[in-house]
Amino acid sequence: MTKCRGCSSTDLASVLDFGAQPWCNDFLTKDRLGKEEYYPLELVCCRDCELLQLSYTVPKEVMFFDHQYLSSMTSTLGKHFLDIAKENKGQFRLDNDDLIVDIGGNDGFQLMQYKELGLNNVVNVESAENICMFSRKKGIKTINAFFNEETARKHFEPGGTRLINASGVFFHLEELHSVIRGIKHMLSEDGVFVVQFMYAGAMVENNNFDTVYHEHLCYYNLRNVIDLLKPYGLEVFDAYHSDIHSGSIIAKVTHAGGSLDKKTEAFRGTLESDKKYTLEEYLRFFKTVENYKSRLQAFLTDLKLQGKTIYAYGGPAKGNTLLNYCDIDDKIIDKVVEINKLKLGFYMPQSHIPIVLEDKEDLPDYYLLLSHNFAKEIIRKNQDIISKGVKFIIPFPEIQVVGE
Ligand SMILES: [Zn+2]
């Protein structure tokens, strides 16, 4: 029996069952086509603490030893990370020698923004060995390890870290409670833990069921994060909604009763908007998703019957949830175009669509935008091909076509 990752309750309700799915980042070489491993993908909700989570964990050694995602691929994230760094430098009056640590800092993109502001005492803790190389090339001290209590105690002084950042990794963490103990150990008396996570409420509002994949073990509302941290003497004191990744929350955390622990107005407002998202609301969401599946299938099949060619634009991990749940494969989509060279020559798991370099000489009638969270940026930079008649299908929150 599975236990809740937050409160250990065994009273879990099934919300959304995708059946067996290949691990979403298992981009395949040609000789591995058809040999991908399948794992259960089911979203459940704890009846006691209402934390949305996956019922099954793919071992972290399978998921994070190596991966092909690079933060620095999009300019939207670059601006976002710089805004975050400026905001925190001002809000917490960070000094140039204050220690700043990024958990799962990927290729060092966020820490580079702190360095831009003259804050040079930065350390990245990144589990994927191949990604660490990119971070070190930027001159960032990088520890190749899974962040947990043991890593924190081994590499960091007690109470020596002024700012700990975790952007978009807090839902990946299998050893959630050990990670929180590690943060508690490192954080200085006036230190702040800045955590950015995809907001479960936004997933429901935007119909973004494609954010459900094996690496995302938990789907938080603010109250879930508060409940998780409280037993460790950590308090959220500031929080707000951000549009990044189709809807996230950025929360700021410090020691309970510490000098920073004064709740902001933004915190209260963000907590208030959580109230809507209950188990009943999640079950309604499931019905919406089932209806969506048949609509997208009908829409794409109709285009094929008209003789149109369809490629996918971008091959993010979550694209595999959308394609595989909706049974869209290489008979409907001829290729996935990418700019990330680490993915070229590979095939999408299950759908077996080949991934090729974006080429403006080889254009389809329609692009299905799998990287829809960067829709604005992608539409802007593709105005030239849109004017030539190429159309973009943006799948969420409702199927819409740009260029018609
Ligand atoms: Zn629970």
GROMACS .gro file of C-alpha atoms and ligand atoms in nm:
model
  405
    1MET     CA    1   0.000   0.000   0.000
    2THR     CA    2   0.128   0.343  -0.095
    3LYS     CA    3   0.164   0.609   0.173
    4CYS     CA    4   0.112   0.982   0.132
    5ARG     CA    5   0.448   1.151   0.066
    6GLY     CA    6   0.343   1.439   0.286
    7CYS     CA    7   0.170   1.298   0.596
    8SER     CA    8   0.216   0.918   0.561
    9SER     CA    9  -0.160   0.854   0.554
   10THR     CA   10  -0.269   0.546   0.357
   11ASP     CA   11  -0.607   0.699   0.268
   12LEU     CA   12  -0.540   0.790  -0.095
   13ALA     CA   13  -0.802   0.851  -0.366
   14SER     CA   14  -0.728   0.787  -0.734
   15VAL     CA   15  -0.774   1.108  -0.936
   16LEU     CA   16  -0.625   1.047  -1.279
   17ASP     CA   17  -0.496   0.710  -1.402
   18PHE     CA   18  -0.285   0.722  -1.719
   19GLY     CA   19  -0.210   0.348  -1.704
   20ALA     CA   20   0.141   0.223  -1.780
   21GLN     CA   21   0.357   0.489  -1.944
   22PRO     CA   22   0.722   0.489  -2.048
   23TRP     CA   23   0.946   0.711  -1.836
   24CYS     CA   24   0.893   1.051  -1.998
   25ASN     CA   25   1.261   1.139  -2.037
   26ASP     CA   26   1.355   0.806  -2.192
   27PHE     CA   27   1.435   0.944  -2.536
   28LEU     CA   28   1.522   0.637  -2.741
   29THR     CA   29   1.806   0.550  -2.973
   30LYS     CA   30   1.694   0.362  -3.284
   31ASP     CA   31   1.802   0.022  -3.152
   32ARG     CA   32   1.590   0.071  -2.837
   33LEU     CA   33   1.261   0.138  -3.021
   34GLY     CA   34   0.996  -0.083  -2.862
   35LYS     CA   35   1.225  -0.175  -2.572
   36GLU     CA   36   1.132   0.114  -2.344
   37GLU     CA   37   1.032   0.030  -1.986
   38TYR     CA   38   0.678   0.107  -1.871
   39TYR     CA   39   0.583   0.223  -1.523
   40PRO     CA   40   0.243   0.303  -1.365
   41LEU     CA   41   0.144   0.670  -1.397
   42GLU     CA   42  -0.142   0.752  -1.164
   43LEU     CA   43  -0.227   1.073  -0.982
   44VAL     CA   44  -0.374   1.021  -0.637
   45CYS     CA   45  -0.491   1.264  -0.370
   46CYS     CA   46  -0.445   1.215   0.004
   47ARG     CA   47  -0.780   1.235   0.181
   48ASP     CA   48  -0.610   1.362   0.498
   49CYS     CA   49  -0.382   1.643   0.373
   50GLU     CA   50  -0.509   1.677   0.012
   51LEU     CA   51  -0.161   1.654  -0.139
   52LEU     CA   52  -0.178   1.547  -0.505
   53GLN     CA   53   0.094   1.298  -0.588
   54LEU     CA   54   0.195   0.999  -0.796
   55SER     CA   55   0.115   0.655  -0.658
   56TYR     CA   56   0.437   0.505  -0.793
   57THR     CA   57   0.801   0.620  -0.787
   58VAL     CA   58   1.041   0.536  -1.067
   59PRO     CA   59   1.380   0.497  -0.888
   60LYS     CA   60   1.569   0.828  -0.890
   61GLU     CA   61   1.880   0.659  -1.027
   62VAL     CA   62   1.680   0.581  -1.344
   63MET     CA   63   1.546   0.936  -1.370
   64PHE     CA   64   1.822   1.177  -1.272
   65PHE     CA   65   2.160   1.024  -1.333
   66ASP     CA   66   2.163   1.167  -1.683
   67HIS     CA   67   1.914   1.390  -1.853
   68GLN     CA   68   1.878   1.612  -2.156
   69TYR     CA   69   1.701   1.918  -2.020
   70LEU     CA   70   1.898   2.245  -2.021
   71SER     CA   71   1.752   2.553  -1.849
   72SER     CA   72   1.944   2.798  -2.064
   73MET     CA   73   1.757   2.699  -2.381
   74THR     CA   74   1.488   2.963  -2.343
   75SER     CA   75   1.511   3.340  -2.308
   76THR     CA   76   1.183   3.346  -2.107
   77LEU     CA   77   1.357   3.154  -1.827
   78GLY     CA   78   1.662   3.382  -1.849
   79LYS     CA   79   1.459   3.693  -1.779
   80HIS     CA   80   1.260   3.515  -1.507
   81PHE     CA   81   1.577   3.399  -1.329
   82LEU     CA   82   1.730   3.748  -1.345
   83ASP     CA   83   1.411   3.902  -1.199
   84ILE     CA   84   1.419   3.648  -0.916
   85ALA     CA   85   1.784   3.722  -0.837
   86LYS     CA   86   1.725   4.100  -0.833
   87GLU     CA   87   1.415   4.064  -0.616
   88ASN     CA   88   1.593   3.848  -0.357
   89LYS     CA   89   1.908   4.060  -0.350
   90GLY     CA   90   1.691   4.363  -0.268
   91GLN     CA   91   1.439   4.196  -0.035
   92PHE     CA   92   1.704   4.022   0.179
   93ARG     CA   93   1.991   4.274   0.136
   94LEU     CA   94   2.228   4.000   0.020
   95ASP     CA   95   2.600   4.078   0.056
   96ASN     CA   96   2.854   3.986  -0.207
   97ASP     CA   97   3.008   3.710   0.004
   98ASP     CA   98   2.680   3.555   0.124
   99LEU     CA   99   2.662   3.185   0.036
  100ILE     CA  100   2.392   3.103  -0.220
  101VAL     CA  101   2.314   2.738  -0.302
  102ASP     CA  102   2.095   2.612  -0.585
  103ILE     CA  103   1.941   2.266  -0.541
  104GLY     CA  104   1.920   2.091  -0.877
  105GLY     CA  105   2.066   2.400  -1.038
  106ASN     CA  106   2.085   2.234  -1.379
  107ASP     CA  107   2.341   2.409  -1.605
  108GLY     CA  108   2.393   2.695  -1.358
  109PHE     CA  109   2.156   2.932  -1.533
  110GLN     CA  110   1.991   3.071  -1.218
  111LEU     CA  111   2.322   3.110  -1.031
  112MET     CA  112   2.470   3.299  -1.329
  113GLN     CA  113   2.204   3.566  -1.272
  114TYR     CA  114   2.318   3.609  -0.908
  115LYS     CA  115   2.678   3.635  -1.031
  116GLU     CA  116   2.567   3.904  -1.277
  117LEU     CA  117   2.461   4.105  -0.971
  118GLY     CA  118   2.802   4.064  -0.806
  119LEU     CA  119   2.704   3.776  -0.577
  120ASN     CA  120   2.986   3.533  -0.649
  121ASN     CA  121   2.975   3.288  -0.359
  122VAL     CA  122   2.749   3.038  -0.532
  123VAL     CA  123   2.730   2.657  -0.531
  124ASN     CA  124   2.521   2.429  -0.752
  125VAL     CA  125   2.415   2.082  -0.632
  126GLU     CA  126   2.313   1.889  -0.945
  127SER     CA  127   2.250   1.515  -0.975
  128ALA     CA  128   2.293   1.471  -1.350
  129GLU     CA  129   2.660   1.419  -1.426
  130ASN     CA  130   2.633   1.527  -1.790
  131ILE     CA  131   2.466   1.856  -1.691
  132CYS     CA  132   2.731   1.940  -1.424
  133MET     CA  133   2.986   1.991  -1.698
  134PHE     CA  134   2.782   2.281  -1.842
  135SER     CA  135   2.758   2.440  -1.498
  136ARG     CA  136   3.133   2.410  -1.430
  137LYS     CA  137   3.211   2.561  -1.769
  138LYS     CA  138   3.034   2.876  -1.646
  139GLY     CA  139   3.281   2.890  -1.356
  140ILE     CA  140   3.027   2.776  -1.097
  141LYS     CA  141   3.135   2.548  -0.813
  142THR     CA  142   2.924   2.238  -0.877
  143ILE     CA  143   2.869   1.933  -0.659
  144ASN     CA  144   2.751   1.626  -0.848
  145ALA     CA  145   2.511   1.469  -0.597
  146PHE     CA  146   2.147   1.417  -0.510
  147PHE     CA  147   2.060   1.683  -0.256
  148ASN     CA  148   1.945   1.533   0.074
  149GLU     CA  149   2.037   1.557   0.443
  150GLU     CA  150   2.356   1.358   0.395
  151THR     CA  151   2.477   1.581   0.109
  152ALA     CA  152   2.393   1.893   0.312
  153ARG     CA  153   2.589   1.772   0.617
  154LYS     CA  154   2.884   1.656   0.411
  155HIS     CA  155   2.933   1.974   0.206
  156PHE     CA  156   2.783   2.262   0.406
  157GLU     CA  157   2.839   2.421   0.748
  158PRO     CA  158   2.543   2.426   0.986
  159GLY     CA  159   2.362   2.760   0.952
  160GLY     CA  160   2.610   2.889   0.695
  161THR     CA  161   2.387   2.945   0.392
  162ARG     CA  162   2.208   3.275   0.340
  163LEU     CA  163   1.993   3.173   0.044
  164ILE     CA  164   1.892   2.831  -0.085
  165ASN     CA  165   1.712   2.817  -0.418
  166ALA     CA  166   1.505   2.532  -0.560
  167SER     CA  167   1.334   2.612  -0.890
  168GLY     CA  168   1.118   2.350  -1.046
  169VAL     CA  169   1.281   2.062  -0.862
  170PHE     CA  170   1.082   2.044  -0.541
  171PHE     CA  171   0.829   1.811  -0.699
  172HIS     CA  172   1.099   1.575  -0.827
  173LEU     CA  173   1.238   1.488  -0.489
  174GLU     CA  174   1.192   1.131  -0.378
  175GLU     CA  175   1.359   1.192  -0.042
  176LEU     CA  176   1.141   1.489   0.038
  177HIS     CA  177   1.176   1.478   0.416
  178SER     CA  178   1.552   1.424   0.403
  179VAL     CA  179   1.579   1.722   0.165
  180ILE     CA  180   1.391   1.944   0.412
  181ARG     CA  181   1.618   1.832   0.699
  182GLY     CA  182   1.917   1.923   0.478
  183ILE     CA  183   1.775   2.270   0.416
  184LYS     CA  184   1.707   2.320   0.789
  185HIS     CA  185   2.069   2.222   0.863
  186MET     CA  186   2.226   2.468   0.619
  187LEU     CA  187   2.005   2.773   0.651
  188SER     CA  188   2.149   3.068   0.846
  189GLU     CA  189   1.944   3.239   1.120
  190ASP     CA  190   1.848   3.516   0.874
  191GLY     CA  191   1.853   3.277   0.578
  192VAL     CA  192   1.581   3.219   0.321
  193PHE     CA  193   1.482   2.916   0.119
  194VAL     CA  194   1.327   3.027  -0.210
  195VAL     CA  195   1.121   2.751  -0.364
  196GLN     CA  196   0.941   2.763  -0.696
  197PHE     CA  197   0.694   2.489  -0.773
  198MET     CA  198   0.423   2.426  -1.030
  199TYR     CA  199   0.091   2.513  -0.877
  200ALA     CA  200  -0.167   2.234  -0.865
  201GLY     CA  201  -0.441   2.498  -0.888
  202ALA     CA  202  -0.297   2.627  -1.217
  203MET     CA  203  -0.274   2.273  -1.353
  204VAL     CA  204  -0.649   2.239  -1.295
  205GLU     CA  205  -0.737   2.587  -1.431
  206ASN     CA  206  -0.525   2.545  -1.746
  207ASN     CA  207  -0.613   2.179  -1.799
  208ASN     CA  208  -0.236   2.106  -1.802
  209PHE     CA  209  -0.255   1.735  -1.731
  210ASP     CA  210   0.071   1.700  -1.927
  211THR     CA  211   0.257   1.824  -1.618
  212VAL     CA  212   0.178   1.481  -1.475
  213TYR     CA  213   0.481   1.264  -1.545
  214HIS     CA  214   0.709   1.030  -1.352
  215GLU     CA  215   0.955   1.298  -1.243
  216HIS     CA  216   0.685   1.508  -1.081
  217LEU     CA  217   0.610   1.317  -0.767
  218CYS     CA  218   0.400   1.591  -0.599
  219TYR     CA  219   0.165   1.867  -0.722
  220TYR     CA  220   0.143   2.136  -0.457
  221ASN     CA  221  -0.087   2.404  -0.340
  222LEU     CA  222   0.065   2.652  -0.097
  223ARG     CA  223  -0.100   2.488   0.205
  224ASN     CA  224   0.063   2.153   0.116
  225VAL     CA  225   0.408   2.315   0.126
  226ILE     CA  226   0.330   2.488   0.457
  227ASP     CA  227   0.220   2.153   0.606
  228LEU     CA  228   0.533   1.979   0.481
  229LEU     CA  229   0.777   2.232   0.627
  230LYS     CA  230   0.609   2.302   0.961
  231PRO     CA  231   0.725   1.986   1.145
  232TYR     CA  232   1.085   2.089   1.071
  233GLY     CA  233   1.054   2.436   1.220
  234LEU     CA  234   1.037   2.609   0.882
  235GLU     CA  235   0.769   2.862   0.787
  236VAL     CA  236   0.656   3.011   0.458
  237PHE     CA  237   0.634   3.389   0.514
  238ASP     CA  238   0.601   3.522   0.157
  239ALA     CA  239   0.446   3.370  -0.157
  240TYR     CA  240   0.304   3.477  -0.489
  241HIS     CA  241   0.180   3.335  -0.819
  242SER     CA  242   0.402   3.344  -1.129
  243ASP     CA  243   0.317   3.262  -1.492
  244ILE     CA  244   0.632   3.059  -1.540
  245HIS     CA  245   0.579   2.694  -1.648
  246SER     CA  246   0.207   2.759  -1.707
  247GLY     CA  247   0.150   2.869  -1.348
  248SER     CA  248   0.377   2.837  -1.047
  249ILE     CA  249   0.410   2.963  -0.692
  250ILE     CA  250   0.728   3.121  -0.561
  251ALA     CA  251   0.742   3.080  -0.184
  252LYS     CA  252   0.998   3.212   0.064
  253VAL     CA  253   1.072   3.012   0.373
  254THR     CA  254   1.269   3.078   0.691
  255HIS     CA  255   1.313   2.944   1.046
  256ALA     CA  256   0.988   2.956   1.247
  257GLY     CA  257   1.000   3.257   1.481
  258GLY     CA  258   1.321   3.385   1.314
  259SER     CA  259   1.391   3.747   1.221
  260LEU     CA  260   1.239   3.703   0.872
  261ASP     CA  261   0.925   3.519   0.986
  262LYS     CA  262   0.668   3.795   0.926
  263LYS     CA  263   0.379   3.693   0.700
  264THR     CA  264   0.328   3.921   0.399
  265GLU     CA  265  -0.003   4.031   0.242
  266ALA     CA  266   0.094   3.840  -0.074
  267PHE     CA  267   0.131   3.526   0.136
  268ARG     CA  268  -0.220   3.561   0.279
  269GLY     CA  269  -0.374   3.624  -0.063
  270THR     CA  270  -0.198   3.326  -0.219
  271LEU     CA  271  -0.311   3.100   0.062
  272GLU     CA  272  -0.669   3.222   0.021
  273SER     CA  273  -0.675   3.121  -0.347
  274ASP     CA  274  -0.583   2.764  -0.248
  275LYS     CA  275  -0.919   2.701  -0.086
  276LYS     CA  276  -1.092   2.614  -0.412
  277TYR     CA  277  -0.869   2.314  -0.481
  278THR     CA  278  -1.014   2.022  -0.292
  279LEU     CA  279  -1.043   1.653  -0.373
  280GLU     CA  280  -1.386   1.715  -0.533
  281GLU     CA  281  -1.231   1.977  -0.761
  282TYR     CA  282  -0.956   1.733  -0.865
  283LEU     CA  283  -1.212   1.466  -0.951
  284ARG     CA  284  -1.396   1.718  -1.172
  285PHE     CA  285  -1.063   1.791  -1.340
  286PHE     CA  286  -1.033   1.423  -1.432
  287LYS     CA  287  -1.361   1.440  -1.628
  288THR     CA  288  -1.234   1.746  -1.818
  289VAL     CA  289  -0.917   1.561  -1.912
  290GLU     CA  290  -1.105   1.257  -2.045
  291ASN     CA  291  -1.317   1.482  -2.269
  292TYR     CA  292  -1.011   1.670  -2.388
  293LYS     CA  293  -0.843   1.348  -2.502
  294SER     CA  294  -1.118   1.267  -2.752
  295ARG     CA  295  -1.132   1.628  -2.876
  296LEU     CA  296  -0.758   1.644  -2.951
  297GLN     CA  297  -0.765   1.303  -3.124
  298ALA     CA  298  -1.058   1.409  -3.342
  299PHE     CA  299  -0.895   1.742  -3.426
  300LEU     CA  300  -0.564   1.588  -3.540
  301THR     CA  301  -0.725   1.294  -3.722
  302ASP     CA  302  -0.940   1.540  -3.915
  303LEU     CA  303  -0.630   1.734  -4.028
  304LYS     CA  304  -0.467   1.410  -4.145
  305LEU     CA  305  -0.781   1.319  -4.344
  306GLN     CA  306  -0.748   1.655  -4.519
  307GLY     CA  307  -0.393   1.555  -4.617
  308LYS     CA  308  -0.216   1.800  -4.387
  309THR     CA  309   0.132   1.737  -4.247
  310ILE     CA  310   0.180   1.780  -3.873
  311TYR     CA  311   0.511   1.810  -3.686
  312ALA     CA  312   0.553   1.867  -3.314
  313TYR     CA  313   0.739   2.176  -3.196
  314GLY     CA  314   0.971   2.101  -2.904
  315GLY     CA  315   1.017   1.766  -2.736
  316PRO     CA  316   0.985   1.830  -2.362
  317ALA     CA  317   0.930   1.541  -2.121
  318LYS     CA  318   0.569   1.646  -2.065
  319GLY     CA  319   0.505   1.624  -2.440
  320ASN     CA  320   0.523   1.249  -2.394
  321THR     CA  321   0.235   1.252  -2.146
  322LEU     CA  322   0.020   1.445  -2.393
  323LEU     CA  323   0.111   1.227  -2.693
  324ASN     CA  324   0.097   0.893  -2.516
  325TYR     CA  325  -0.218   0.953  -2.313
  326CYS     CA  326  -0.398   1.076  -2.627
  327ASP     CA  327  -0.260   0.788  -2.840
  328ILE     CA  328  -0.087   1.020  -3.087
  329ASP     CA  329   0.205   0.852  -3.260
  330ASP     CA  330   0.426   0.863  -3.568
  331LYS     CA  331   0.127   0.792  -3.794
  332ILE     CA  332  -0.011   1.135  -3.706
  333ILE     CA  333   0.303   1.335  -3.634
  334ASP     CA  334   0.598   1.289  -3.870
  335LYS     CA  335   0.872   1.449  -3.660
  336VAL     CA  336   0.952   1.654  -3.354
  337VAL     CA  337   1.170   1.958  -3.417
  338GLU     CA  338   1.410   2.071  -3.142
  339ILE     CA  339   1.690   2.320  -3.090
  340ASN     CA  340   1.840   2.124  -2.798
  341LYS     CA  341   2.123   1.928  -2.965
  342LEU     CA  342   2.130   1.672  -2.682
  343LYS     CA  343   1.800   1.528  -2.808
  344LEU     CA  344   1.872   1.511  -3.180
  345GLY     CA  345   1.868   1.168  -3.342
  346PHE     CA  346   1.656   1.024  -3.063
  347TYR     CA  347   1.294   0.906  -3.075
  348MET     CA  348   1.007   0.993  -2.842
  349PRO     CA  349   0.920   0.696  -2.614
  350GLN     CA  350   0.609   0.495  -2.712
  351SER     CA  351   0.503   0.729  -2.999
  352HIS     CA  352   0.839   0.666  -3.171
  353ILE     CA  353   0.840   1.005  -3.342
  354PRO     CA  354   1.195   1.099  -3.450
  355ILE     CA  355   1.352   1.418  -3.308
  356VAL     CA  356   1.527   1.636  -3.565
  357LEU     CA  357   1.689   1.980  -3.573
  358GLU     CA  358   1.450   2.266  -3.643
  359ASP     CA  359   1.484   2.351  -4.013
  360LYS     CA  360   1.306   2.645  -4.176
  361GLU     CA  361   1.345   2.477  -4.519
  362ASP     CA  362   1.139   2.178  -4.403
  363LEU     CA  363   0.803   2.306  -4.284
  364PRO     CA  364   0.476   2.124  -4.208
  365ASP     CA  365   0.123   2.262  -4.249
  366TYR     CA  366   0.081   2.249  -3.870
  367TYR     CA  367   0.307   2.242  -3.568
  368LEU     CA  368   0.161   2.094  -3.251
  369LEU     CA  369   0.327   2.303  -2.979
  370LEU     CA  370   0.440   2.060  -2.709
  371SER     CA  371   0.647   2.331  -2.535
  372HIS     CA  372   0.327   2.532  -2.491
  373ASN     CA  373   0.448   2.697  -2.169
  374PHE     CA  374   0.679   2.903  -2.390
  375ALA     CA  375   0.407   2.972  -2.648
  376LYS     CA  376   0.448   3.352  -2.649
  377GLU     CA  377   0.823   3.336  -2.708
  378ILE     CA  378   0.791   3.064  -2.974
  379ILE     CA  379   0.510   3.237  -3.166
  380ARG     CA  380   0.706   3.565  -3.160
  381LYS     CA  381   1.022   3.415  -3.302
  382ASN     CA  382   0.832   3.222  -3.573
  383GLN     CA  383   0.641   3.511  -3.727
  384ASP     CA  384   0.834   3.458  -4.054
  385ILE     CA  385   0.705   3.103  -4.107
  386ILE     CA  386   0.357   3.188  -3.980
  387SER     CA  387   0.340   3.453  -4.254
  388LYS     CA  388   0.429   3.176  -4.502
  389GLY     CA  389   0.119   2.984  -4.390
  390VAL     CA  390   0.252   2.750  -4.119
  391LYS     CA  391   0.002   2.716  -3.834
  392PHE     CA  392   0.070   2.645  -3.469
  393ILE     CA  393  -0.168   2.433  -3.262
  394ILE     CA  394  -0.149   2.544  -2.900
  395PRO     CA  395  -0.299   2.253  -2.703
  396PHE     CA  396  -0.388   2.429  -2.373
  397PRO     CA  397  -0.597   2.547  -2.201
  398GLU     CA  398  -0.815   2.475  -2.506
  399ILE     CA  399  -0.705   2.364  -2.853
  400GLN     CA  400  -0.640   2.681  -3.052
  401VAL     CA  401  -0.470   2.750  -3.383
  402VAL     CA  402  -0.237   3.045  -3.444
  403GLY     CA  403  -0.198   3.156  -3.806
  404GLU     CA  404  -0.551   3.098  -3.933
  405ZN      ZN  405  -0.132   1.326   0.325
   0.00000   0.00000   0.00000
